[in-house]
Amino acid sequence: MSLTLFRQELRAHGLLWLIFAGVMALYGGMIVSMFDPKLGESLAAMAESMPQIFAAFNMTDPGTNLVEFLSNYLYGFLFVVLPMVALLILAVGLVAGRVDKGSMAYLLASPHTRIGIAYTQACVLLVFTLAFCIWAFGLCTVVSEGLFPGQLDLERFALLNTGLLGLHVFFGGLAFLCSCVFNETRIAAGVSAGLCVLFVLIQMLSQVGDTLDWLRFVTPLTLFDTDGLLAGDAGAIGRFCVLYGWGASMYFLGAFAFSKRDLPL
């Protein structure tokens, strides 16, 4: 692993993280401030008038307390999609982007091995992944305590964010694998983004009605069971551990593939 490259990549991509963190702060702060049991009744009435749309975004139930409200209105879609897009951009730029632009040749000319460079880039992506999830947890906690002191169940909320981290480790691992396998940025971005968007769309369709309920078995997003995590279900915890395992496997597989293949440099 190259600490010099690690620090350089953190500085180079820090602005991208700040932009997406800012968008998360905007939507997160707005959603938290909307919490109100009376407003929940209004949202429930709206969900009844447009059930399929609300179901697709997992917003049919506003919940009875603050942590359930945040789970349904932030962790059901927004905090899944926003970091996912950022991680796709980062992953593609860290490996395939450097190969495509030719700057990877300079890195390979250094004393560091291919596998060392790949692990460095993987660590950069993992740091940004962790930073997004810590930001989501800290942001909602601070705003919630400021507006609704003592109403956020921190233990259940922390477990929810641990599951969110597992989901984004999976997304990051998939994007990193594609970035290591394909030489061209457009192909790596197309395959990784296409698969991630497909998973999200399948999840949305599976929530629309009973006829499409079976689709939940063909998307990894089902393993991020927000309701189960808030209930403390051991099965839900085991399922998000699978996401960690799949994500880690794809990181290692991507690094191995990068170390063995021919590069057009």
One Martini backbone bead per residue (centre of mass of N, CA, C, O) as a GRO file, in nm:
protein
  265
    1MET     BB    1   0.097   0.035   0.021
    2SER     BB    2   0.035   0.385  -0.057
    3LEU     BB    3   0.038   0.675   0.123
    4THR     BB    4   0.074   0.887  -0.094
    5LEU     BB    5  -0.164   0.798  -0.272
    6PHE     BB    6  -0.380   0.807  -0.057
    7ARG     BB    7  -0.364   1.113   0.001
    8GLN     BB    8  -0.405   1.209  -0.291
    9GLU     BB    9  -0.693   1.085  -0.332
   10LEU     BB   10  -0.835   1.231  -0.103
   11ARG     BB   11  -0.787   1.517  -0.216
   12ALA     BB   12  -0.903   1.477  -0.510
   13HIS     BB   13  -1.204   1.360  -0.384
   14GLY     BB   14  -1.319   1.555  -0.164
   15LEU     BB   15  -1.522   1.733  -0.322
   16LEU     BB   16  -1.723   1.514  -0.395
   17TRP     BB   17  -1.798   1.445  -0.108
   18LEU     BB   18  -1.901   1.728  -0.028
   19ILE     BB   19  -2.133   1.745  -0.226
   20PHE     BB   20  -2.292   1.492  -0.128
   21ALA     BB   21  -2.301   1.574   0.170
   22GLY     BB   22  -2.466   1.831   0.118
   23VAL     BB   23  -2.716   1.690   0.001
   24MET     BB   24  -2.769   1.516   0.250
   25ALA     BB   25  -2.808   1.756   0.443
   26LEU     BB   26  -3.048   1.884   0.307
   27TYR     BB   27  -3.243   1.636   0.318
   28GLY     BB   28  -3.202   1.547   0.610
   29GLY     BB   29  -3.289   1.809   0.754
   30MET     BB   30  -3.570   1.823   0.626
   31ILE     BB   31  -3.684   1.549   0.723
   32VAL     BB   32  -3.645   1.580   1.026
   33SER     BB   33  -3.822   1.847   1.050
   34MET     BB   34  -4.095   1.682   0.963
   35PHE     BB   35  -4.141   1.563   1.227
   36ASP     BB   36  -4.482   1.450   1.295
   37PRO     BB   37  -4.753   1.286   1.392
   38LYS     BB   38  -4.953   1.461   1.225
   39LEU     BB   39  -4.797   1.441   0.958
   40GLY     BB   40  -4.816   1.135   0.936
   41GLU     BB   41  -5.117   1.133   0.867
   42SER     BB   42  -5.089   1.291   0.600
   43LEU     BB   43  -4.891   1.093   0.462
   44ALA     BB   44  -5.077   0.850   0.476
   45ALA     BB   45  -5.297   0.976   0.298
   46MET     BB   46  -5.116   1.009   0.049
   47ALA     BB   47  -5.043   0.707   0.021
   48GLU     BB   48  -5.340   0.621  -0.040
   49SER     BB   49  -5.360   0.795  -0.312
   50MET     BB   50  -5.036   0.684  -0.385
   51PRO     BB   51  -4.929   0.378  -0.341
   52GLN     BB   52  -4.717   0.307  -0.565
   53ILE     BB   53  -4.521   0.542  -0.529
   54PHE     BB   54  -4.463   0.508  -0.224
   55ALA     BB   55  -4.373   0.209  -0.244
   56ALA     BB   56  -4.126   0.241  -0.432
   57PHE     BB   57  -3.993   0.444  -0.192
   58ASN     BB   58  -4.064   0.338   0.093
   59MET     BB   59  -4.336   0.552   0.202
   60THR     BB   60  -4.603   0.428   0.345
   61ASP     BB   61  -4.459   0.448   0.643
   62PRO     BB   62  -4.394   0.691   0.889
   63GLY     BB   63  -4.442   0.603   1.162
   64THR     BB   64  -4.422   0.641   1.538
   65ASN     BB   65  -4.120   0.738   1.518
   66LEU     BB   66  -3.821   0.872   1.443
   67VAL     BB   67  -3.661   0.620   1.340
   68GLU     BB   68  -3.886   0.527   1.143
   69PHE     BB   69  -3.902   0.781   0.975
   70LEU     BB   70  -3.605   0.776   0.874
   71SER     BB   71  -3.607   0.495   0.751
   72ASN     BB   72  -3.835   0.559   0.532
   73TYR     BB   73  -3.731   0.866   0.422
   74LEU     BB   74  -3.403   0.789   0.391
   75TYR     BB   75  -3.326   0.460   0.400
   76GLY     BB   76  -3.510   0.374   0.144
   77PHE     BB   77  -3.338   0.590  -0.070
   78LEU     BB   78  -3.153   0.846  -0.044
   79PHE     BB   79  -2.914   0.695   0.134
   80VAL     BB   80  -2.868   0.497  -0.108
   81VAL     BB   81  -2.824   0.667  -0.377
   82LEU     BB   82  -2.621   0.896  -0.324
   83PRO     BB   83  -2.367   0.728  -0.240
   84MET     BB   84  -2.371   0.540  -0.482
   85VAL     BB   85  -2.298   0.747  -0.698
   86ALA     BB   86  -2.030   0.839  -0.573
   87LEU     BB   87  -1.892   0.555  -0.573
   88LEU     BB   88  -1.898   0.512  -0.875
   89ILE     BB   89  -1.720   0.752  -0.950
   90LEU     BB   90  -1.475   0.678  -0.778
   91ALA     BB   91  -1.411   0.389  -0.874
   92VAL     BB   92  -1.361   0.457  -1.174
   93GLY     BB   93  -1.132   0.673  -1.124
   94LEU     BB   94  -0.916   0.497  -0.962
   95VAL     BB   95  -0.869   0.297  -1.221
   96ALA     BB   96  -0.994   0.320  -1.510
   97GLY     BB   97  -0.928   0.622  -1.539
   98ARG     BB   98  -0.616   0.586  -1.528
   99VAL     BB   99  -0.593   0.396  -1.767
  100ASP     BB  100  -0.734   0.572  -1.983
  101LYS     BB  101  -0.529   0.827  -1.935
  102GLY     BB  102  -0.227   0.693  -1.840
  103SER     BB  103  -0.148   0.734  -1.523
  104MET     BB  104  -0.084   0.436  -1.440
  105ALA     BB  105   0.209   0.420  -1.545
  106TYR     BB  106   0.335   0.589  -1.313
  107LEU     BB  107   0.259   0.397  -1.084
  108LEU     BB  108   0.401   0.136  -1.206
  109ALA     BB  109   0.695   0.282  -1.194
  110SER     BB  110   0.692   0.233  -0.917
  111PRO     BB  111   0.777   0.032  -0.637
  112HIS     BB  112   0.495  -0.061  -0.659
  113THR     BB  113   0.264  -0.285  -0.679
  114ARG     BB  114  -0.028  -0.371  -0.810
  115ILE     BB  115  -0.163  -0.474  -0.549
  116GLY     BB  116  -0.093  -0.219  -0.386
  117ILE     BB  117  -0.252  -0.018  -0.558
  118ALA     BB  118  -0.527  -0.156  -0.536
  119TYR     BB  119  -0.547  -0.140  -0.224
  120THR     BB  120  -0.532   0.164  -0.207
  121GLN     BB  121  -0.791   0.223  -0.370
  122ALA     BB  122  -0.976   0.059  -0.186
  123CYS     BB  123  -0.925   0.227   0.073
  124VAL     BB  124  -1.035   0.489  -0.035
  125LEU     BB  125  -1.325   0.389  -0.086
  126LEU     BB  126  -1.379   0.295   0.209
  127VAL     BB  127  -1.347   0.569   0.343
  128PHE     BB  128  -1.581   0.707   0.192
  129THR     BB  129  -1.797   0.510   0.283
  130LEU     BB  130  -1.767   0.561   0.586
  131ALA     BB  131  -1.812   0.869   0.573
  132PHE     BB  132  -2.106   0.863   0.478
  133CYS     BB  133  -2.224   0.701   0.723
  134ILE     BB  134  -2.127   0.888   0.947
  135TRP     BB  135  -2.271   1.138   0.837
  136ALA     BB  136  -2.558   1.030   0.854
  137PHE     BB  137  -2.558   0.977   1.157
  138GLY     BB  138  -2.462   1.257   1.262
  139LEU     BB  139  -2.668   1.438   1.129
  140CYS     BB  140  -2.932   1.311   1.245
  141THR     BB  141  -2.854   1.330   1.542
  142VAL     BB  142  -2.813   1.635   1.571
  143VAL     BB  143  -3.085   1.731   1.457
  144SER     BB  144  -3.265   1.565   1.645
  145GLU     BB  145  -3.155   1.680   1.916
  146GLY     BB  146  -3.227   1.977   1.845
  147LEU     BB  147  -3.548   1.924   1.785
  148PHE     BB  148  -3.570   1.613   1.942
  149PRO     BB  149  -3.509   1.546   2.239
  150GLY     BB  150  -3.478   1.195   2.304
  151GLN     BB  151  -3.631   1.053   2.033
  152LEU     BB  152  -3.371   0.902   1.952
  153ASP     BB  153  -3.277   0.574   1.890
  154LEU     BB  154  -2.947   0.504   1.891
  155GLU     BB  155  -2.923   0.198   1.876
  156ARG     BB  156  -3.108   0.149   1.628
  157PHE     BB  157  -2.968   0.361   1.444
  158ALA     BB  158  -2.687   0.228   1.439
  159LEU     BB  159  -2.782  -0.037   1.309
  160LEU     BB  160  -2.888   0.089   1.051
  161ASN     BB  161  -2.603   0.207   0.963
  162THR     BB  162  -2.461  -0.064   0.947
  163GLY     BB  163  -2.634  -0.164   0.712
  164LEU     BB  164  -2.568   0.065   0.516
  165LEU     BB  165  -2.267   0.001   0.497
  166GLY     BB  166  -2.299  -0.278   0.371
  167LEU     BB  167  -2.434  -0.183   0.111
  168HIS     BB  168  -2.189   0.010   0.023
  169VAL     BB  169  -1.978  -0.210   0.011
  170PHE     BB  170  -2.113  -0.352  -0.220
  171PHE     BB  171  -2.119  -0.124  -0.428
  172GLY     BB  172  -1.814  -0.066  -0.419
  173GLY     BB  173  -1.719  -0.351  -0.499
  174LEU     BB  174  -1.855  -0.360  -0.776
  175ALA     BB  175  -1.720  -0.104  -0.894
  176PHE     BB  176  -1.426  -0.196  -0.848
  177LEU     BB  177  -1.433  -0.448  -1.021
  178CYS     BB  178  -1.502  -0.305  -1.289
  179SER     BB  179  -1.253  -0.112  -1.282
  180CYS     BB  180  -1.042  -0.361  -1.292
  181VAL     BB  181  -1.148  -0.509  -1.561
  182PHE     BB  182  -1.178  -0.238  -1.712
  183ASN     BB  183  -1.027   0.006  -1.918
  184GLU     BB  184  -1.279   0.170  -1.972
  185THR     BB  185  -1.476   0.405  -1.836
  186ARG     BB  186  -1.750   0.356  -1.985
  187ILE     BB  187  -1.769   0.054  -1.918
  188ALA     BB  188  -1.739   0.057  -1.612
  189ALA     BB  189  -1.975   0.255  -1.566
  190GLY     BB  190  -2.200   0.102  -1.717
  191VAL     BB  191  -2.197  -0.162  -1.556
  192SER     BB  192  -2.212  -0.062  -1.262
  193ALA     BB  193  -2.455   0.131  -1.294
  194GLY     BB  194  -2.652  -0.068  -1.424
  195LEU     BB  195  -2.666  -0.268  -1.184
  196CYS     BB  196  -2.746  -0.073  -0.956
  197VAL     BB  197  -3.001   0.039  -1.088
  198LEU     BB  198  -3.139  -0.232  -1.125
  199PHE     BB  199  -3.162  -0.301  -0.825
  200VAL     BB  200  -3.337  -0.057  -0.750
  201LEU     BB  201  -3.573  -0.108  -0.947
  202ILE     BB  202  -3.646  -0.387  -0.842
  203GLN     BB  203  -3.712  -0.295  -0.556
  204MET     BB  204  -3.939  -0.101  -0.634
  205LEU     BB  205  -4.121  -0.315  -0.777
  206SER     BB  206  -4.149  -0.513  -0.526
  207GLN     BB  207  -4.326  -0.275  -0.362
  208VAL     BB  208  -4.593  -0.225  -0.528
  209GLY     BB  209  -4.679  -0.546  -0.534
  210ASP     BB  210  -4.762  -0.880  -0.514
  211THR     BB  211  -4.687  -0.964  -0.813
  212LEU     BB  212  -4.368  -0.841  -0.756
  213ASP     BB  213  -4.243  -0.966  -0.490
  214TRP     BB  214  -4.027  -1.175  -0.611
  215LEU     BB  215  -3.798  -0.959  -0.682
  216ARG     BB  216  -3.649  -0.955  -0.399
  217PHE     BB  217  -3.464  -1.218  -0.483
  218VAL     BB  218  -3.288  -1.025  -0.719
  219THR     BB  219  -3.187  -0.827  -0.480
  220PRO     BB  220  -2.958  -0.700  -0.245
  221LEU     BB  221  -3.147  -0.488  -0.096
  222THR     BB  222  -3.301  -0.698   0.082
  223LEU     BB  223  -3.061  -0.723   0.297
  224PHE     BB  224  -3.172  -0.430   0.369
  225ASP     BB  225  -3.355  -0.450   0.665
  226THR     BB  226  -3.503  -0.205   0.830
  227ASP     BB  227  -3.727  -0.336   1.000
  228GLY     BB  228  -3.551  -0.561   1.125
  229LEU     BB  229  -3.341  -0.377   1.261
  230LEU     BB  230  -3.543  -0.219   1.445
  231ALA     BB  231  -3.636  -0.506   1.578
  232GLY     BB  232  -3.372  -0.694   1.620
  233ASP     BB  233  -3.323  -0.896   1.397
  234ALA     BB  234  -3.108  -1.152   1.335
  235GLY     BB  235  -3.160  -1.192   1.032
  236ALA     BB  236  -3.097  -0.898   0.945
  237ILE     BB  237  -2.804  -0.906   1.039
  238GLY     BB  238  -2.714  -1.145   0.862
  239ARG     BB  239  -2.779  -1.011   0.588
  240PHE     BB  240  -2.576  -0.768   0.607
  241CYS     BB  241  -2.326  -0.955   0.633
  242VAL     BB  242  -2.339  -1.051   0.341
  243LEU     BB  243  -2.267  -0.778   0.216
  244TYR     BB  244  -1.984  -0.765   0.332
  245GLY     BB  245  -1.882  -1.026   0.199
  246TRP     BB  246  -1.932  -0.949  -0.097
  247GLY     BB  247  -1.772  -0.687  -0.100
  248ALA     BB  248  -1.496  -0.802  -0.015
  249SER     BB  249  -1.471  -1.004  -0.248
  250MET     BB  250  -1.469  -0.786  -0.477
  251TYR     BB  251  -1.217  -0.643  -0.388
  252PHE     BB  252  -1.022  -0.884  -0.410
  253LEU     BB  253  -1.090  -0.960  -0.703
  254GLY     BB  254  -1.010  -0.689  -0.830
  255ALA     BB  255  -0.713  -0.686  -0.740
  256PHE     BB  256  -0.637  -0.953  -0.878
  257ALA     BB  257  -0.719  -0.878  -1.168
  258PHE     BB  258  -0.526  -0.632  -1.193
  259SER     BB  259  -0.255  -0.802  -1.141
  260LYS     BB  260  -0.303  -1.003  -1.416
  261ARG     BB  261  -0.360  -0.805  -1.635
  262ASP     BB  262  -0.360  -0.641  -1.923
  263LEU     BB  263  -0.231  -0.316  -2.017
  264PRO     BB  264  -0.290  -0.013  -2.211
  265LEU     BB  265   0.032   0.152  -2.181
   0.00000   0.00000   0.00000
